Amino acid sequence: MFESKPFIISGPCSAESLEQMKASAKAMNELDIKAMRCGIWKPRSRPGVFEGAGVEGLKWAQEVQRDYDLKVFTEVILKEHVEQCLDHEINHFWIGARTTTNPYLVEEISKTIADRAKVILVKNPIAPDLKLWLGAIERIEKYNPNATVFALHRGFSTYSSGEYRNDPLWDIVFHLKEIRPDLKIINDPSHIAGKAELVDSVAYMASNLGLDGLFIESHPQPELALTDSAQQLNFGSLKNLIKNLPIKKANQQLENDDLNILRDQIDIIDREILKSLQKRQEVIEVIGELKKENKLEVFSLNRYQASLRDRVASAEKMGLSTRGIEQIYRIIHSESVKKQLLISLEK
Ligand code: PEP
Ligand code: MN
């Protein structure tokens, strides 16, 4: 199931009827997809709407898993869900973003699974908190040493995420990879994009970055879906997405002189940046001494705002990312202030 990279898990946001589940399973067979997702219990932000088919849906899941030779993945939120799934031969689970937020619940679900699941996917928590995500993965691994555990990246709620429903914040994914190089990471482009027309570009980014799998919502008739209607793909779009997926080699394996020459250039440029930062720090220290002698405050709001505006305007003229340069300059400024604070405290 996980041999190809990226491997695909797809299916509806929610199981809605036996007919819908059969139509989805048939499409998965035709697209040679071996794993189907479907939500049975749906934790919705606000009450009063469809909250999943429950145990009835598990019967549909069990039937299609058997008749279409698929592995069905579903979300378990309460410990009772685990037992109900296992009673219906469903043993591929995911932990949802709202559950990952709660270490106590994750621990309880993990203990209840007690190594009876084949695969467990752990979604990132809603907030950009890597520790919480990592902690949930560790809690799941603790009681399930024989299960295959993957991280599932569904983006983060940052209040205003711009064009996407959830901001991908790829840096957090790179950081997770750094801490746990052994862990496979799956991307959920559907919950990041929030709109069907943006799903393929997020999936291609994940694939270009070398992530291991894709978890994509699809539906026989997305416009009629009871949950997440805007972001589910119809089977034609899913087929196109897969057909156009960029398949990349791990770039460490590339023996390519052109790439190596360019990387050498980057190394030289980075050393120049570091030398400039060193020179900058020397000046900052002299200024720090001067401020101390003259009993001046270390932080000056006017100077801070004016220099930030100037750097961002220059960045724009130079074709650099204004958002990126603003972030870099805020860090440089904050490090300079810290340096001068230390000087002000010296006896
Ligand atoms: C889902 O995958 O259908 C889901 C509810 O996702 P999340 O936990 O990422 O919101
Ligand atoms: Mn969904």
Coordinates of C-alpha atoms and ligand atoms in Angstrom, one line a residue:
M1 CA 0.0 0.0 0.0
F2 CA 2.9 2.4 0.8
E3 CA 5.4 1.4 -1.8
S4 CA 4.9 4.2 -4.3
K5 CA 6.0 7.7 -3.4
P6 CA 3.9 9.6 -2.8
F7 CA 1.3 6.9 -2.0
I8 CA -2.3 7.9 -2.2
I9 CA -5.2 7.6 0.3
S10 CA -8.4 9.0 -1.0
G11 CA -12.1 8.9 -0.3
P12 CA -15.0 11.0 1.0
C13 CA -14.8 13.4 3.9
S14 CA -17.7 11.5 5.4
A15 CA -19.4 8.2 4.8
E16 CA -22.9 9.2 3.8
S17 CA -24.6 6.1 2.3
L18 CA -23.8 2.7 1.1
E19 CA -24.2 3.8 -2.5
Q20 CA -21.8 6.7 -2.1
M21 CA -19.2 4.4 -0.4
K22 CA -19.5 1.8 -3.2
A23 CA -19.1 4.5 -5.9
S24 CA -16.0 5.8 -4.1
A25 CA -14.5 2.3 -3.6
K26 CA -15.1 1.5 -7.3
A27 CA -13.3 4.7 -8.3
M28 CA -10.4 3.8 -6.0
N29 CA -10.1 0.4 -7.7
E30 CA -10.1 2.0 -11.1
L31 CA -7.4 4.4 -10.1
D32 CA -5.4 1.6 -8.5
I33 CA -5.6 3.3 -5.0
K34 CA -5.4 0.7 -2.2
A35 CA -6.5 2.8 0.7
M36 CA -9.7 4.7 1.2
R37 CA -10.5 7.4 3.8
C38 CA -13.9 8.2 5.2
G39 CA -15.1 10.0 8.3
I40 CA -17.7 8.1 10.4
W41 CA -17.8 10.5 13.3
K42 CA -17.4 14.1 12.3
P43 CA -16.4 16.6 14.9
R44 CA -17.8 19.8 13.5
S45 CA -16.9 23.3 14.6
R46 CA -20.6 24.1 15.3
P47 CA -23.5 21.8 16.3
G48 CA -26.7 21.3 14.5
V49 CA -25.3 19.9 11.2
F50 CA -24.5 16.4 10.0
E51 CA -22.1 14.8 12.5
G52 CA -21.4 11.5 10.7
A53 CA -23.3 8.3 10.1
G54 CA -21.8 6.5 13.1
V55 CA -22.1 2.7 13.5
E56 CA -24.3 2.5 10.4
G57 CA -21.4 4.0 8.4
L58 CA -19.0 1.4 9.8
K59 CA -21.2 -1.4 8.2
W60 CA -20.8 0.3 4.8
A61 CA -17.0 0.7 5.4
Q62 CA -16.7 -3.0 6.4
E63 CA -18.7 -4.0 3.3
V64 CA -16.6 -2.0 0.8
Q65 CA -13.3 -3.0 2.5
R66 CA -14.2 -6.6 1.9
D67 CA -15.8 -6.3 -1.6
Y68 CA -13.3 -3.9 -3.2
D69 CA -10.1 -5.2 -1.6
L70 CA -9.3 -1.8 0.1
K71 CA -8.0 -0.7 3.4
V72 CA -10.5 1.7 4.9
F73 CA -9.1 4.5 7.2
T74 CA -11.3 6.3 9.6
E75 CA -11.0 8.9 12.4
V76 CA -11.3 7.7 16.0
I77 CA -12.2 10.5 18.5
L78 CA -13.4 8.6 21.6
K79 CA -12.2 5.3 22.9
E80 CA -15.6 3.7 22.2
H81 CA -14.9 4.4 18.5
V82 CA -11.8 2.2 18.6
E83 CA -13.8 -0.8 19.8
Q84 CA -16.7 -0.2 17.4
C85 CA -14.2 0.0 14.4
L86 CA -12.4 -3.2 15.5
D87 CA -15.8 -4.9 15.8
H88 CA -16.3 -4.0 12.1
E89 CA -12.8 -5.1 11.0
I90 CA -11.6 -1.5 10.5
N91 CA -8.1 -1.3 11.8
H92 CA -6.6 1.7 9.9
F93 CA -7.1 4.9 11.9
W94 CA -6.3 8.5 12.0
I95 CA -6.3 10.9 14.9
G96 CA -7.9 14.2 13.9
A97 CA -6.5 17.7 14.4
R98 CA -8.9 18.5 17.2
T99 CA -8.0 15.3 19.1
T100 CA -4.2 15.8 18.7
T101 CA -4.7 19.1 20.7
N102 CA -5.6 17.0 23.8
P103 CA -2.8 14.8 25.2
Y104 CA -5.1 13.1 27.7
L105 CA -7.5 12.0 24.9
V106 CA -4.6 10.9 22.7
E107 CA -3.2 8.8 25.6
E108 CA -6.6 7.2 26.2
I109 CA -7.2 6.4 22.5
S110 CA -3.7 5.0 22.2
K111 CA -4.1 2.7 25.2
T112 CA -7.5 1.5 23.9
I113 CA -6.0 0.6 20.5
A114 CA -3.4 -1.4 22.4
D115 CA -1.6 -2.6 19.3
R116 CA -4.7 -3.8 17.5
A117 CA -4.4 -1.3 14.6
K118 CA -2.3 -1.8 11.5
V119 CA -1.7 1.9 10.6
I120 CA -2.3 5.1 12.6
L121 CA -2.0 8.5 11.1
V122 CA -1.6 11.5 13.4
K123 CA -2.8 14.8 12.1
N124 CA -1.1 18.0 13.3
P125 CA -3.0 20.0 15.9
I126 CA -5.0 23.0 14.7
A127 CA -2.5 25.5 16.2
P128 CA 1.1 25.6 14.9
D129 CA 2.5 23.7 17.9
L130 CA 5.2 21.1 16.9
K131 CA 5.6 19.8 20.4
L132 CA 2.0 18.9 20.7
W133 CA 2.1 17.1 17.3
L134 CA 5.3 15.2 18.2
G135 CA 3.8 14.4 21.7
A136 CA 0.7 12.9 20.1
I137 CA 2.8 10.8 17.8
E138 CA 4.9 9.6 20.7
R139 CA 1.8 8.8 22.8
I140 CA 0.4 6.7 19.9
E141 CA 3.7 4.9 19.4
K142 CA 4.0 4.2 23.1
Y143 CA 1.1 1.6 23.3
N144 CA 1.3 0.5 19.6
P145 CA 4.8 -0.6 19.0
N146 CA 3.8 -2.9 16.1
A147 CA 1.6 -0.4 14.2
T148 CA 2.9 1.8 11.4
V149 CA 2.5 5.4 12.6
F150 CA 2.7 8.3 10.2
A151 CA 2.5 12.0 10.7
L152 CA -0.4 13.6 8.7
H153 CA 0.1 17.3 7.8
R154 CA -3.2 19.1 7.3
G155 CA -2.1 22.7 7.8
F156 CA -2.6 25.1 10.7
S157 CA -5.3 27.6 11.6
T158 CA -3.6 31.0 11.9
Y159 CA -6.8 33.1 12.0
S160 CA -6.1 34.6 8.6
S161 CA -4.4 32.0 6.4
G162 CA -4.7 34.0 3.1
E163 CA -5.7 32.0 0.1
Y164 CA -5.9 28.6 1.9
R165 CA -8.3 27.3 4.6
N166 CA -5.3 26.2 6.7
D167 CA -1.8 27.6 6.4
P168 CA 0.7 24.8 5.4
L169 CA 3.6 26.3 7.4
W170 CA 6.0 24.0 5.7
D171 CA 8.8 25.0 8.1
I172 CA 7.1 23.0 10.8
V173 CA 7.1 19.9 8.6
F174 CA 10.9 20.4 7.9
H175 CA 11.5 20.8 11.6
L176 CA 9.5 17.6 12.3
K177 CA 11.6 15.8 9.6
E178 CA 14.8 17.1 11.3
I179 CA 13.7 15.8 14.7
R180 CA 12.3 12.5 13.4
P181 CA 14.0 11.6 10.1
D182 CA 12.6 8.1 10.4
L183 CA 9.0 9.2 10.4
K184 CA 7.0 9.2 7.2
I185 CA 4.9 12.3 6.6
I186 CA 1.7 12.4 4.6
N187 CA 0.2 15.6 3.3
D188 CA -3.5 16.4 3.4
P189 CA -3.9 19.0 0.6
S190 CA -7.7 19.0 0.9
H191 CA -7.8 20.5 4.4
I192 CA -5.0 22.9 3.6
A193 CA -6.5 24.1 0.3
G194 CA -10.2 24.3 1.4
K195 CA -11.2 24.7 -2.3
A196 CA -11.1 21.9 -4.9
E197 CA -9.4 24.1 -7.4
L198 CA -6.3 24.6 -5.1
V199 CA -5.9 21.0 -4.0
D200 CA -3.6 19.9 -6.9
S201 CA -1.1 22.8 -6.4
V202 CA -0.8 21.9 -2.7
A203 CA -0.4 18.2 -3.5
Y204 CA 2.3 19.1 -6.1
M205 CA 4.2 21.2 -3.5
A206 CA 4.1 18.3 -1.1
S207 CA 5.3 16.0 -3.7
N208 CA 8.1 18.4 -4.8
L209 CA 9.2 18.6 -1.2
G210 CA 9.5 14.8 -1.0
L211 CA 6.6 14.0 1.4
D212 CA 5.7 10.4 1.4
G213 CA 2.0 10.3 0.8
L214 CA -1.1 12.2 0.0
F215 CA -4.5 12.1 1.8
I216 CA -7.0 13.5 -0.6
E217 CA -10.8 14.0 -0.2
S218 CA -12.9 12.8 -3.1
H219 CA -16.6 12.3 -3.6
P220 CA -18.8 11.0 -6.4
Q221 CA -20.7 14.3 -6.4
P222 CA -18.8 16.9 -4.4
E223 CA -21.5 19.5 -4.8
L224 CA -23.9 17.2 -2.9
A225 CA -21.4 16.3 -0.1
L226 CA -22.7 16.7 3.5
T227 CA -19.4 17.9 4.8
D228 CA -16.5 19.8 3.2
S229 CA -18.3 20.1 -0.2
A230 CA -16.0 22.9 -1.5
Q231 CA -12.8 21.0 -1.2
Q232 CA -13.6 17.4 -2.3
L233 CA -12.5 16.4 -5.8
N234 CA -14.6 14.5 -8.3
F235 CA -13.0 11.3 -9.6
G236 CA -12.0 13.0 -12.9
S237 CA -10.1 15.7 -11.1
L238 CA -8.5 13.1 -8.8
K239 CA -7.4 11.1 -11.8
N240 CA -5.8 14.2 -13.4
L241 CA -4.1 15.2 -10.2
I242 CA -2.5 11.7 -9.9
K243 CA -1.5 11.7 -13.6
N244 CA 0.3 15.0 -13.3
L245 CA 2.0 14.4 -10.0
P246 CA 5.7 15.4 -10.2
I247 CA 7.7 12.3 -9.3
K248 CA 11.0 13.4 -7.8
K249 CA 14.2 11.7 -6.7
A250 CA 15.7 12.5 -3.3
N251 CA 18.0 15.2 -4.3
Q252 CA 20.9 13.9 -2.2
Q253 CA 21.1 11.1 -4.7
L254 CA 21.7 13.4 -7.6
E255 CA 25.2 13.4 -9.1
N256 CA 25.0 16.6 -11.1
D257 CA 27.9 19.0 -11.6
D258 CA 25.7 22.0 -12.5
L259 CA 23.9 21.6 -9.2
N260 CA 27.1 21.2 -7.2
I261 CA 28.6 24.4 -8.8
L262 CA 25.5 26.4 -7.9
R263 CA 25.5 25.0 -4.4
D264 CA 29.1 26.1 -4.0
Q265 CA 28.1 29.6 -5.1
I266 CA 25.3 29.6 -2.4
D267 CA 27.9 28.5 0.2
I268 CA 30.1 31.5 -0.7
I269 CA 27.2 34.0 -0.7
D270 CA 26.1 32.7 2.8
R271 CA 29.6 33.3 4.1
E272 CA 29.4 36.8 2.8
I273 CA 26.0 37.3 4.6
L274 CA 27.6 36.0 7.8
K275 CA 30.5 38.4 7.5
S276 CA 28.1 41.3 7.0
L277 CA 26.2 40.3 10.1
Q278 CA 29.5 40.1 12.0
K279 CA 30.4 43.7 10.9
R280 CA 26.9 44.8 11.8
Q281 CA 27.3 43.3 15.3
E282 CA 30.5 45.2 15.8
V283 CA 28.8 48.5 15.0
I284 CA 25.8 47.5 17.3
E285 CA 28.3 46.9 20.2
V286 CA 29.8 50.4 19.7
I287 CA 26.3 51.9 19.6
G288 CA 25.4 49.9 22.8
E289 CA 28.4 51.4 24.6
L290 CA 27.5 54.9 23.4
K291 CA 23.9 54.5 24.6
K292 CA 25.1 53.3 28.0
E293 CA 27.5 56.2 28.5
N294 CA 24.8 58.7 27.5
K295 CA 22.1 57.0 29.6
L296 CA 19.9 56.5 26.5
E297 CA 17.2 53.9 26.3
V298 CA 18.2 50.8 24.3
F299 CA 15.0 50.5 22.2
S300 CA 13.9 53.3 19.9
L301 CA 10.5 52.8 18.3
N302 CA 11.0 55.5 15.7
R303 CA 14.4 54.2 14.5
Y304 CA 13.0 50.6 14.5
Q305 CA 10.0 51.5 12.4
A306 CA 11.9 53.7 10.0
S307 CA 14.6 51.2 9.3
L308 CA 12.1 48.3 8.9
R309 CA 10.2 50.4 6.4
D310 CA 13.3 51.3 4.5
R311 CA 14.5 47.6 4.3
V312 CA 11.1 46.4 3.2
A313 CA 10.9 49.1 0.5
S314 CA 14.4 48.2 -0.8
A315 CA 13.5 44.6 -0.8
E316 CA 10.5 45.3 -3.0
K317 CA 12.7 47.2 -5.5
M318 CA 15.2 44.4 -5.5
G319 CA 12.5 41.8 -6.2
L320 CA 12.8 40.1 -2.8
S321 CA 9.9 38.8 -0.7
T322 CA 8.8 41.8 1.4
R323 CA 7.2 39.4 3.9
G324 CA 10.4 37.3 4.2
I325 CA 12.7 40.3 4.5
E326 CA 10.5 41.9 7.1
Q327 CA 10.7 38.7 9.2
I328 CA 14.5 38.6 8.8
Y329 CA 14.9 42.2 9.8
R330 CA 12.7 41.8 12.8
I331 CA 14.9 39.0 14.0
I332 CA 18.1 40.9 13.3
H333 CA 16.8 43.9 15.2
S334 CA 15.7 41.8 18.1
E335 CA 19.1 40.2 18.4
S336 CA 20.8 43.6 18.3
V337 CA 18.5 44.9 21.1
K338 CA 19.4 41.8 23.2
K339 CA 23.1 42.4 22.6
Q340 CA 22.8 46.1 23.7
L341 CA 20.7 45.1 26.7
L342 CA 23.6 42.8 27.8
I343 CA 26.0 45.7 27.4
S344 CA 23.7 48.0 29.4
L345 CA 23.8 45.4 32.3
E346 CA 27.6 45.1 32.3
K347 CA 29.3 46.7 35.3
Ligands
PEP1 C1 -11.0 15.1 8.0 O1 -9.9 14.6 7.6 O2 -12.1 14.9 7.5 C2 -10.9 16.0 9.2 C3 -12.0 16.2 10.0 O3 -9.8 16.6 9.3 P1 -9.1 17.6 10.4 O4 -9.0 16.7 11.6 O5 -7.8 17.8 9.7 O6 -9.9 18.8 10.5
MN2 MN -13.0 16.9 5.7

